Amino acid sequence: MSLESYMNQIGQQARAASRLLAKASTQQKNMALFAMADALEDARPRLIEENLKDMGNGRAKGLDDALLDRLLLNDKRIDGMIEGLKQVASLPDPIGEISGMVYLPSGIQRGQMRVPLGVVGIIYESRPNVTIDAASLCLKSGNATILRGGSEAFYSNQAIAEAVVKGLEFAGLPSTAVQVLNTTDREAVGKLITMPEYVDVIVPRGGKGLIERISKNARVPVIKHLDGNCHVYIDNEADFDKAFNIALNAKTRRYGVCNAMESLLIHADIAKEILPRLVGAFEEKGVELVGCELSRSISVSIGMATEEDWYTEYHAPKLSIKVVTDMDEAIAHINQYGSHHTDAIVTQNYSKTRSFMTEVDSSSVMVNASTSFADGFEYGFGAEIGISTDKIHARGPVGLLGLTSQKYIVLGDGHTRDN
Amino acid sequence: MSLESYMNQIGQQARAASRLLAKASTQQKNMALFAMADALEDARPRLIEENLKDMGNGRAKGLDDALLDRLLLNDKRIDGMIEGLKQVASLPDPIGEISGMVYLPSGIQRGQMRVPLGVVGIIYESRPNVTIDAASLCLKSGNATILRGGSEAFYSNQAIAEAVVKGLEFAGLPSTAVQVLNTTDREAVGKLITMPEYVDVIVPRGGKGLIERISKNARVPVIKHLDGNCHVYIDNEADFDKAFNIALNAKTRRYGVCNAMESLLIHADIAKEILPRLVGAFEEKGVELVGCELSRSISVSIGMATEEDWYTEYHAPKLSIKVVTDMDEAIAHINQYGSHHTDAIVTQNYSKTRSFMTEVDSSSVMVNASTSFADGFEYGFGAEIGISTDKIHARGPVGLLGLTSQKYIVLGDGHTRDN
């Protein structure tokens, strides 16, 4: 079969399965999730065996250690997948909720019903556990899923897919409700993102390069997460202890995460007082510092920042520091150089918190809290398919609700329109 | 200036204006809308004069009467624009609403704030009054707007733009908050839909050709309305009078609108009883009928429908009719051939209404009501920028809310994340 025919078949099957999933009961979906957990448990030896093939191929291809680590499936990671399935089963089912039903002058009643998006395409890189993460969230929200994992995880993903299908069949759901592509042809991605007749939305999970490539070529809406160039602004009216703790936590809790602070902005009036203390703490943690002229005049430990630094998500123990004359300059800097992900202000001034919340154009805006909290679990969603830096549809951490849509429901009793 | 530089300048100006609009007060936005209304009133002679140029050029180019009618500005249409501005001013301002603030286990409070999308690009065809419609809705929702009207309405749109700018300046808002492109170069559209750094969403308003072209080439999200191939399904348990009235109203209220019924589905058990009565009524109104074999065996007035007919939005006094064996066949037909716009069931059976609402995958699903109600005004939004057949972001009639997004707000008091 040609790739074109194969992808069309996958698409048709997904669309057909989505019709059945849209009317599946919560009980049936949960039953499938628990059955998948059981099937993964049963498949442990096979999962590890298949993963060994991928690991061997990866080593032969010279993949670096970080990539090999992401690729690895061991008992602990399989435990994690099983636990994840049970957690998603325990989440409330968002589908079917009807809200806002009001009577209108014509006599009709109008409201909205929460419904699945339909078919979700997930494109990801080396981590095989994403297969379960993504499939479970899509299933719980009533969507059919087409998964395309990294070619380096091919055997692992196929083995996981077998367990998924067992779970679906056990619950009487179509086995095509979750389809893992069985080709490593790169053209398959190109086709997946350009068949709007079969795919309602694409969620890419991976590096910036992957996401930009997909966004550029997609003819299907993409829920995407680009940079996390997050800022903390310490205002002149900040409580210094809170500011110190928040800045330190936002930068040093973990370096490789998207909600880590990459740039620190400090009001000029208090920079001399707070910056040396912070510089000491960052140095102790081994964080490399670069900054503006003013910051460097306060601490000689700060290297020179280039224009490029202000745009950069380091994903590493490195931080850029800028001294600003007031909050307005901080806001303008964040809106210009930031990535509209998560930005925080530390201040005790009530009016400034209101302005900062209104004017900073980011998916999460925080007051006196660490940017580290930008996360679907911390926000209480119980799960997260990603963090969206888009403004359309889903913005910020995306849980089950981000995988749903709402349709209008109108109830009449023979009503016709006169005008 | 090259087109590239011109469009970049427009984009930068829009982005800068959007920052100021995001923090503009409701009073200031309403003041601008009222001042625009006054400016249009003052500009009446100039508007009509400039419109005469467009009408003359249009006649010289041989535009047909329907297009010339859409292009025409007369006192009544100027009244309509002025009235529209005042209506939008009277709508509640959606911006700034904070909802869902809850305390989470970590001690932070998390909720969402409703915010503008940022910069909205509107691409439309010949109707100059869309300039005011779109600009006023975008302004009220705090968005900067870039408008690109049809080249045939160039002079009319420029004259309207002058009034818009007067209104903005009167209210102390940036004159670049609403920009009407002053070029008829088709490349301008190509640029507008591919500058995600300056434009957050595109709303095309016009024929299917325009919208498909834009969707295909855009690198910016598009809120789009494609077909309105709407169905009414008359169930065997329908109240016949309600069914008769709804079917007649859905088809014959107006033919050229997107919420008109284009296809009628009738349960086989009652087709013999109700179809002849409906055929008589449709014939009286001059509606051409085509249908399946079964429908034709009941009424000789029904022509033969082709496969293509089931996909077709006639926009005309023509209707396709299909006799189905049960509701499931009706739902499958709607999901396959329909355009996911608006579809209705007529039945007295409670369980069937629940299944129909859940399973029909359309932006509006109606029970015992005419599809004609699918409309932002009938839904109580007070305004409508269009009807979206997308599932992402805005689905169904789009009012002010569809031009907004929500960002997360987190309030802490020095909170940091431990885990």
mmCIF file of C-alpha atoms in Angstrom, chain A residues 67-390:
data_model
loop_
_atom_site.group_PDB
_atom_site.id
_atom_site.type_symbol
_atom_site.label_atom_id
_atom_site.label_comp_id
_atom_site.label_asym_id
_atom_site.label_seq_id
_atom_site.Cartn_x
_atom_site.Cartn_y
_atom_site.Cartn_z
ATOM 1 C CA LEU A 67 18.530 11.006 24.030
ATOM 2 C CA LEU A 68 19.203 7.383 25.033
ATOM 3 C CA ASP A 69 17.926 8.179 28.513
ATOM 4 C CA ARG A 70 14.707 9.610 27.120
ATOM 5 C CA LEU A 71 14.329 6.497 24.993
ATOM 6 C CA LEU A 72 14.796 4.031 27.822
ATOM 7 C CA LEU A 73 11.903 1.961 29.190
ATOM 8 C CA ASN A 74 12.560 0.288 32.521
ATOM 9 C CA ASP A 75 10.310 -1.080 35.254
ATOM 10 C CA LYS A 76 10.076 2.297 36.950
ATOM 11 C CA ARG A 77 8.961 3.996 33.750
ATOM 12 C CA ILE A 78 6.447 1.249 33.026
ATOM 13 C CA ASP A 79 5.126 1.765 36.578
ATOM 14 C CA GLY A 80 4.799 5.429 35.703
ATOM 15 C CA MET A 81 2.738 4.692 32.590
ATOM 16 C CA ILE A 82 0.447 2.329 34.508
ATOM 17 C CA GLU A 83 -0.012 4.888 37.284
ATOM 18 C CA GLY A 84 -0.718 7.578 34.692
ATOM 19 C CA LEU A 85 -3.503 5.514 33.113
ATOM 20 C CA LYS A 86 -5.177 5.031 36.494
ATOM 21 C CA GLN A 87 -4.880 8.728 37.282
ATOM 22 C CA VAL A 88 -6.529 9.720 34.011
ATOM 23 C CA ALA A 89 -9.316 7.217 34.704
ATOM 24 C CA SER A 90 -9.921 8.952 38.037
ATOM 25 C CA LEU A 91 -10.335 12.410 36.482
ATOM 26 C CA PRO A 92 -13.846 13.738 35.938
ATOM 27 C CA ASP A 93 -15.114 13.253 32.368
ATOM 28 C CA PRO A 94 -15.537 16.681 30.760
ATOM 29 C CA ILE A 95 -17.688 15.415 27.890
ATOM 30 C CA GLY A 96 -21.407 16.093 27.693
ATOM 31 C CA GLU A 97 -21.581 18.918 30.215
ATOM 32 C CA ILE A 98 -24.272 21.371 29.155
ATOM 33 C CA SER A 99 -23.858 24.936 30.372
ATOM 34 C CA GLY A 100 -25.417 28.346 29.969
ATOM 35 C CA MET A 101 -28.871 27.197 28.835
ATOM 36 C CA VAL A 102 -30.914 30.411 28.785
ATOM 37 C CA TYR A 103 -34.300 31.315 27.377
ATOM 38 C CA LEU A 104 -34.108 33.924 24.650
ATOM 39 C CA PRO A 105 -36.766 36.414 23.474
ATOM 40 C CA SER A 106 -37.805 34.122 20.608
ATOM 41 C CA GLY A 107 -38.659 31.424 23.149
ATOM 42 C CA ILE A 108 -35.828 29.056 22.254
ATOM 43 C CA GLN A 109 -33.416 27.854 24.909
ATOM 44 C CA ARG A 110 -29.724 28.093 23.988
ATOM 45 C CA GLY A 111 -26.631 26.706 25.713
ATOM 46 C CA GLN A 112 -23.417 24.829 25.014
ATOM 47 C CA MET A 113 -22.478 21.172 25.249
ATOM 48 C CA ARG A 114 -18.877 20.122 25.785
ATOM 49 C CA VAL A 115 -17.801 17.665 23.101
ATOM 50 C CA PRO A 116 -14.577 16.023 21.912
ATOM 51 C CA LEU A 117 -12.537 17.738 19.220
ATOM 52 C CA GLY A 118 -12.767 14.536 17.140
ATOM 53 C CA VAL A 119 -9.404 13.276 15.919
ATOM 54 C CA VAL A 120 -6.172 14.443 17.555
ATOM 55 C CA GLY A 121 -2.812 13.861 15.896
ATOM 56 C CA ILE A 122 0.168 13.700 18.254
ATOM 57 C CA ILE A 123 3.684 14.039 16.907
ATOM 58 C CA TYR A 124 6.476 13.456 19.383
ATOM 59 C CA GLU A 125 10.099 12.540 19.671
ATOM 60 C CA SER A 126 11.961 9.883 21.563
ATOM 61 C CA ARG A 127 10.057 9.290 24.829
ATOM 62 C CA PRO A 128 7.884 6.183 24.387
ATOM 63 C CA ASN A 129 5.836 6.993 27.511
ATOM 64 C CA VAL A 130 4.264 9.909 25.618
ATOM 65 C CA THR A 131 2.352 7.235 23.683
ATOM 66 C CA ILE A 132 0.421 6.334 26.829
ATOM 67 C CA ASP A 133 0.188 9.898 28.193
ATOM 68 C CA ALA A 134 -1.278 11.254 25.017
ATOM 69 C CA ALA A 135 -3.497 8.294 24.200
ATOM 70 C CA SER A 136 -5.049 8.257 27.665
ATOM 71 C CA LEU A 137 -5.844 11.965 27.751
ATOM 72 C CA CYS A 138 -7.305 11.900 24.254
ATOM 73 C CA LEU A 139 -9.380 8.816 25.034
ATOM 74 C CA LYS A 140 -10.757 10.238 28.264
ATOM 75 C CA SER A 141 -11.797 13.387 26.397
ATOM 76 C CA GLY A 142 -13.535 11.252 23.754
ATOM 77 C CA ASN A 143 -11.076 11.844 20.935
ATOM 78 C CA ALA A 144 -9.638 9.349 18.505
ATOM 79 C CA THR A 145 -5.857 9.624 18.335
ATOM 80 C CA ILE A 146 -3.236 9.136 15.668
ATOM 81 C CA LEU A 147 0.213 8.905 17.213
ATOM 82 C CA ARG A 148 3.449 9.367 15.414
ATOM 83 C CA GLY A 149 6.455 8.802 17.658
ATOM 84 C CA GLY A 150 10.118 9.240 16.905
ATOM 85 C CA SER A 151 11.625 6.635 14.587
ATOM 86 C CA GLU A 152 14.227 5.813 17.271
ATOM 87 C CA ALA A 153 11.417 4.533 19.544
ATOM 88 C CA PHE A 154 9.668 2.520 16.828
ATOM 89 C CA TYR A 155 9.722 -0.926 18.452
ATOM 90 C CA SER A 156 8.851 0.395 21.908
ATOM 91 C CA ASN A 157 5.903 2.341 20.559
ATOM 92 C CA GLN A 158 4.568 -0.613 18.585
ATOM 93 C CA ALA A 159 4.694 -2.773 21.721
ATOM 94 C CA ILE A 160 2.878 -0.111 23.741
ATOM 95 C CA ALA A 161 0.316 0.188 20.951
ATOM 96 C CA GLU A 162 -0.509 -3.525 21.299
ATOM 97 C CA ALA A 163 -1.375 -3.012 24.967
ATOM 98 C CA VAL A 164 -3.482 0.020 24.110
ATOM 99 C CA VAL A 165 -5.466 -1.943 21.536
ATOM 100 C CA LYS A 166 -6.073 -4.740 24.048
ATOM 101 C CA GLY A 167 -7.502 -2.231 26.468
ATOM 102 C CA LEU A 168 -9.781 -0.693 23.847
ATOM 103 C CA GLU A 169 -11.072 -4.079 22.729
ATOM 104 C CA PHE A 170 -11.683 -5.204 26.298
ATOM 105 C CA ALA A 171 -13.949 -2.200 26.824
ATOM 106 C CA GLY A 172 -15.784 -2.732 23.536
ATOM 107 C CA LEU A 173 -14.327 0.397 21.959
ATOM 108 C CA PRO A 174 -12.983 0.401 18.396
ATOM 109 C CA SER A 175 -9.366 -0.743 18.223
ATOM 110 C CA THR A 176 -8.756 2.153 15.834
ATOM 111 C CA ALA A 177 -9.587 4.701 18.541
ATOM 112 C CA VAL A 178 -5.838 4.913 19.159
ATOM 113 C CA GLN A 179 -3.581 4.257 16.164
ATOM 114 C CA VAL A 180 0.203 4.313 16.342
ATOM 115 C CA LEU A 181 1.651 4.760 12.862
ATOM 116 C CA ASN A 182 3.678 1.744 11.840
ATOM 117 C CA THR A 183 5.922 3.604 9.441
ATOM 118 C CA THR A 184 9.032 5.661 10.060
ATOM 119 C CA ASP A 185 8.664 7.421 6.711
ATOM 120 C CA ARG A 186 9.009 11.150 7.379
ATOM 121 C CA GLU A 187 6.422 11.818 4.686
ATOM 122 C CA ALA A 188 3.822 10.361 7.051
ATOM 123 C CA VAL A 189 4.131 13.458 9.243
ATOM 124 C CA GLY A 190 3.721 15.701 6.218
ATOM 125 C CA LYS A 191 0.525 13.876 5.311
ATOM 126 C CA LEU A 192 -0.817 13.750 8.882
ATOM 127 C CA ILE A 193 -0.669 17.526 9.270
ATOM 128 C CA THR A 194 -2.332 18.230 5.944
ATOM 129 C CA MET A 195 -5.482 16.107 6.089
ATOM 130 C CA PRO A 196 -8.051 18.392 7.757
ATOM 131 C CA GLU A 197 -10.820 16.064 6.569
ATOM 132 C CA TYR A 198 -9.593 13.432 9.032
ATOM 133 C CA VAL A 199 -7.595 15.296 11.696
ATOM 134 C CA ASP A 200 -9.062 18.110 13.810
ATOM 135 C CA VAL A 201 -5.977 19.237 15.673
ATOM 136 C CA ILE A 202 -2.274 18.440 15.907
ATOM 137 C CA VAL A 203 -0.387 18.498 19.202
ATOM 138 C CA PRO A 204 3.362 18.366 18.607
ATOM 139 C CA ARG A 205 5.493 17.491 21.606
ATOM 140 C CA GLY A 206 9.181 18.009 21.309
ATOM 141 C CA GLY A 207 11.872 20.535 20.570
ATOM 142 C CA LYS A 208 11.347 23.949 19.061
ATOM 143 C CA GLY A 209 12.623 22.797 15.670
ATOM 144 C CA LEU A 210 9.969 20.095 15.389
ATOM 145 C CA ILE A 211 7.206 22.451 16.457
ATOM 146 C CA GLU A 212 8.203 25.250 14.109
ATOM 147 C CA ARG A 213 8.438 22.830 11.184
ATOM 148 C CA ILE A 214 4.988 21.473 11.916
ATOM 149 C CA SER A 215 3.381 24.877 12.462
ATOM 150 C CA LYS A 216 4.812 26.100 9.202
ATOM 151 C CA ASN A 217 3.485 23.257 7.102
ATOM 152 C CA ALA A 218 0.281 22.277 8.891
ATOM 153 C CA ARG A 219 -3.114 22.752 7.307
ATOM 154 C CA VAL A 220 -4.734 21.556 10.524
ATOM 155 C CA PRO A 221 -4.854 23.678 13.706
ATOM 156 C CA VAL A 222 -1.826 23.126 15.933
ATOM 157 C CA ILE A 223 -1.819 23.454 19.733
ATOM 158 C CA LYS A 224 1.777 24.379 20.234
ATOM 159 C CA HIS A 225 4.292 25.215 22.840
ATOM 160 C CA LEU A 226 7.259 27.163 21.625
ATOM 161 C CA ASP A 227 9.652 28.906 24.036
ATOM 162 C CA GLY A 228 9.440 29.313 27.751
ATOM 163 C CA ASN A 229 11.431 32.526 28.169
ATOM 164 C CA CYS A 230 9.977 33.360 31.596
ATOM 165 C CA HIS A 231 10.620 36.511 33.627
ATOM 166 C CA VAL A 232 10.449 37.530 37.258
ATOM 167 C CA TYR A 233 10.200 41.275 37.879
ATOM 168 C CA ILE A 234 11.188 42.440 41.350
ATOM 169 C CA ASP A 235 9.481 45.745 42.026
ATOM 170 C CA ASN A 236 10.843 48.475 44.313
ATOM 171 C CA GLU A 237 7.901 47.776 46.602
ATOM 172 C CA ALA A 238 8.611 44.046 46.834
ATOM 173 C CA ASP A 239 9.036 42.175 50.081
ATOM 174 C CA PHE A 240 12.716 41.279 49.808
ATOM 175 C CA ASP A 241 12.484 37.841 51.345
ATOM 176 C CA LYS A 242 9.630 36.836 49.072
ATOM 177 C CA ALA A 243 11.503 38.259 46.084
ATOM 178 C CA PHE A 244 14.677 36.391 46.992
ATOM 179 C CA ASN A 245 12.891 33.067 47.461
ATOM 180 C CA ILE A 246 10.780 33.382 44.335
ATOM 181 C CA ALA A 247 13.691 34.366 42.071
ATOM 182 C CA LEU A 248 15.855 31.575 43.426
ATOM 183 C CA ASN A 249 13.092 28.980 43.123
ATOM 184 C CA ALA A 250 12.047 30.084 39.646
ATOM 185 C CA LYS A 251 15.611 29.696 38.361
ATOM 186 C CA THR A 252 17.125 26.833 40.302
ATOM 187 C CA ARG A 253 14.283 24.377 41.001
ATOM 188 C CA ARG A 254 14.997 22.698 37.661
ATOM 189 C CA TYR A 255 16.925 24.147 34.743
ATOM 190 C CA GLY A 256 15.568 22.209 31.781
ATOM 191 C CA VAL A 257 11.884 23.003 32.250
ATOM 192 C CA CYS A 258 9.848 25.504 30.309
ATOM 193 C CA ASN A 259 8.579 27.361 33.387
ATOM 194 C CA ALA A 260 12.062 28.176 34.730
ATOM 195 C CA MET A 261 12.970 31.864 34.925
ATOM 196 C CA GLU A 262 15.396 32.837 32.183
ATOM 197 C CA SER A 263 15.499 36.573 32.779
ATOM 198 C CA LEU A 264 15.347 38.600 36.003
ATOM 199 C CA LEU A 265 14.206 42.227 35.962
ATOM 200 C CA ILE A 266 14.912 44.418 38.982
ATOM 201 C CA HIS A 267 13.677 47.929 39.757
ATOM 202 C CA ALA A 268 16.623 50.366 39.829
ATOM 203 C CA ASP A 269 15.744 51.767 43.266
ATOM 204 C CA ILE A 270 16.352 48.473 45.017
ATOM 205 C CA ALA A 271 18.841 46.760 42.720
ATOM 206 C CA LYS A 272 21.835 47.724 44.849
ATOM 207 C CA GLU A 273 20.199 46.260 47.898
ATOM 208 C CA ILE A 274 18.841 42.952 46.571
ATOM 209 C CA LEU A 275 21.029 42.092 43.612
ATOM 210 C CA PRO A 276 24.264 41.271 45.516
ATOM 211 C CA ARG A 277 22.374 38.861 47.765
ATOM 212 C CA LEU A 278 20.805 37.153 44.747
ATOM 213 C CA VAL A 279 24.095 37.036 42.845
ATOM 214 C CA GLY A 280 25.666 35.262 45.823
ATOM 215 C CA ALA A 281 22.895 32.687 45.944
ATOM 216 C CA PHE A 282 22.980 32.057 42.183
ATOM 217 C CA GLU A 283 26.771 31.703 42.230
ATOM 218 C CA GLU A 284 26.495 29.178 45.023
ATOM 219 C CA LYS A 285 24.213 27.142 42.741
ATOM 220 C CA GLY A 286 26.598 27.531 39.827
ATOM 221 C CA VAL A 287 24.315 29.721 37.732
ATOM 222 C CA GLU A 288 26.115 31.769 35.092
ATOM 223 C CA LEU A 289 24.947 35.387 35.078
ATOM 224 C CA VAL A 290 24.861 37.930 32.265
ATOM 225 C CA GLY A 291 23.267 41.355 32.463
ATOM 226 C CA CYS A 292 22.890 44.970 31.420
ATOM 227 C CA GLU A 293 25.469 47.686 32.170
ATOM 228 C CA LEU A 294 23.644 48.782 35.298
ATOM 229 C CA SER A 295 23.521 45.315 36.791
ATOM 230 C CA ARG A 296 27.219 44.862 36.021
ATOM 231 C CA SER A 297 28.028 48.131 37.803
ATOM 232 C CA ILE A 298 26.466 46.564 40.909
ATOM 233 C CA SER A 299 28.109 43.148 40.689
ATOM 234 C CA VAL A 300 31.310 42.282 38.877
ATOM 235 C CA SER A 301 30.227 38.634 38.736
ATOM 236 C CA ILE A 302 27.737 39.452 36.010
ATOM 237 C CA GLY A 303 28.943 39.020 32.437
ATOM 238 C CA MET A 304 27.829 41.204 29.529
ATOM 239 C CA ALA A 305 24.445 40.314 28.026
ATOM 240 C CA THR A 306 23.961 40.626 24.291
ATOM 241 C CA GLU A 307 20.672 41.619 22.646
ATOM 242 C CA GLU A 308 20.272 37.934 21.816
ATOM 243 C CA ASP A 309 20.395 36.984 25.509
ATOM 244 C CA TRP A 310 17.100 38.772 26.224
ATOM 245 C CA TYR A 311 15.348 36.501 23.705
ATOM 246 C CA THR A 312 16.992 33.301 24.922
ATOM 247 C CA GLU A 313 15.501 30.370 26.793
ATOM 248 C CA TYR A 314 18.705 28.914 28.211
ATOM 249 C CA HIS A 315 17.268 25.646 29.502
ATOM 250 C CA ALA A 316 20.423 25.681 31.605
ATOM 251 C CA PRO A 317 22.009 27.200 34.739
ATOM 252 C CA LYS A 318 22.316 30.608 33.085
ATOM 253 C CA LEU A 319 20.329 33.773 33.734
ATOM 254 C CA SER A 320 20.087 37.220 32.184
ATOM 255 C CA ILE A 321 19.568 40.193 34.519
ATOM 256 C CA LYS A 322 18.282 43.653 33.674
ATOM 257 C CA VAL A 323 17.816 46.684 35.882
ATOM 258 C CA VAL A 324 14.734 48.679 34.842
ATOM 259 C CA THR A 325 13.609 52.173 35.808
ATOM 260 C CA ASP A 326 10.015 51.209 36.573
ATOM 261 C CA MET A 327 7.307 48.575 36.130
ATOM 262 C CA ASP A 328 6.275 49.945 32.739
ATOM 263 C CA GLU A 329 9.749 49.284 31.396
ATOM 264 C CA ALA A 330 9.592 45.771 32.847
ATOM 265 C CA ILE A 331 6.232 45.089 31.181
ATOM 266 C CA ALA A 332 7.428 46.471 27.840
ATOM 267 C CA HIS A 333 10.561 44.322 28.053
ATOM 268 C CA ILE A 334 8.560 41.178 28.854
ATOM 269 C CA ASN A 335 6.100 41.761 26.031
ATOM 270 C CA GLN A 336 8.894 42.437 23.550
ATOM 271 C CA TYR A 337 11.513 39.832 24.445
ATOM 272 C CA GLY A 338 9.470 37.209 26.274
ATOM 273 C CA SER A 339 7.772 34.180 24.786
ATOM 274 C CA HIS A 340 4.326 34.864 26.294
ATOM 275 C CA HIS A 341 4.636 31.790 28.481
ATOM 276 C CA THR A 342 4.825 32.712 32.201
ATOM 277 C CA ASP A 343 5.927 35.912 33.882
ATOM 278 C CA ALA A 344 5.767 37.047 37.491
ATOM 279 C CA ILE A 345 5.865 40.257 39.495
ATOM 280 C CA VAL A 346 6.979 40.489 43.118
ATOM 281 C CA THR A 347 5.461 43.524 44.809
ATOM 282 C CA GLN A 348 3.366 44.525 47.799
ATOM 283 C CA ASN A 349 1.743 47.370 45.842
ATOM 284 C CA TYR A 350 -1.888 46.516 45.072
ATOM 285 C CA SER A 351 -2.314 48.816 42.060
ATOM 286 C CA LYS A 352 0.804 47.492 40.385
ATOM 287 C CA THR A 353 -0.443 43.904 40.642
ATOM 288 C CA ARG A 354 -3.590 44.936 38.769
ATOM 289 C CA SER A 355 -1.655 46.657 35.985
ATOM 290 C CA PHE A 356 0.872 43.848 35.652
ATOM 291 C CA MET A 357 -1.867 41.205 35.378
ATOM 292 C CA THR A 358 -3.718 43.225 32.730
ATOM 293 C CA GLU A 359 -0.779 44.329 30.630
ATOM 294 C CA VAL A 360 1.580 41.362 30.527
ATOM 295 C CA ASP A 361 0.578 39.348 27.467
ATOM 296 C CA SER A 362 1.461 35.850 28.653
ATOM 297 C CA SER A 363 -0.355 32.565 29.093
ATOM 298 C CA SER A 364 0.259 32.702 32.864
ATOM 299 C CA VAL A 365 0.809 35.885 34.829
ATOM 300 C CA MET A 366 1.811 35.482 38.473
ATOM 301 C CA VAL A 367 1.828 37.762 41.463
ATOM 302 C CA ASN A 368 4.221 36.943 44.298
ATOM 303 C CA ALA A 369 4.593 33.342 43.172
ATOM 304 C CA SER A 370 7.311 31.380 41.421
ATOM 305 C CA THR A 371 6.969 30.775 37.673
ATOM 306 C CA SER A 372 7.530 27.089 38.536
ATOM 307 C CA PHE A 373 3.834 26.790 39.299
ATOM 308 C CA ALA A 374 2.901 27.027 35.596
ATOM 309 C CA ASP A 375 1.977 23.378 35.191
ATOM 310 C CA GLY A 376 -1.232 21.441 34.648
ATOM 311 C CA PHE A 377 -0.798 19.420 37.821
ATOM 312 C CA GLU A 378 -0.072 22.480 39.982
ATOM 313 C CA TYR A 379 -3.104 24.182 38.433
ATOM 314 C CA GLY A 380 -5.237 21.253 39.535
ATOM 315 C CA PHE A 381 -6.052 19.746 36.143
ATOM 316 C CA GLY A 382 -4.764 16.312 37.173
ATOM 317 C CA ALA A 383 -3.001 15.896 33.839
ATOM 318 C CA GLU A 384 -1.331 17.909 31.136
ATOM 319 C CA ILE A 385 -0.889 17.336 27.442
ATOM 320 C CA GLY A 386 1.392 20.355 27.164
ATOM 321 C CA ILE A 387 1.558 24.082 27.737
ATOM 322 C CA SER A 388 0.204 26.229 24.941
ATOM 323 C CA THR A 389 1.810 29.549 24.091
ATOM 324 C CA ASP A 390 -0.939 30.156 21.548
#
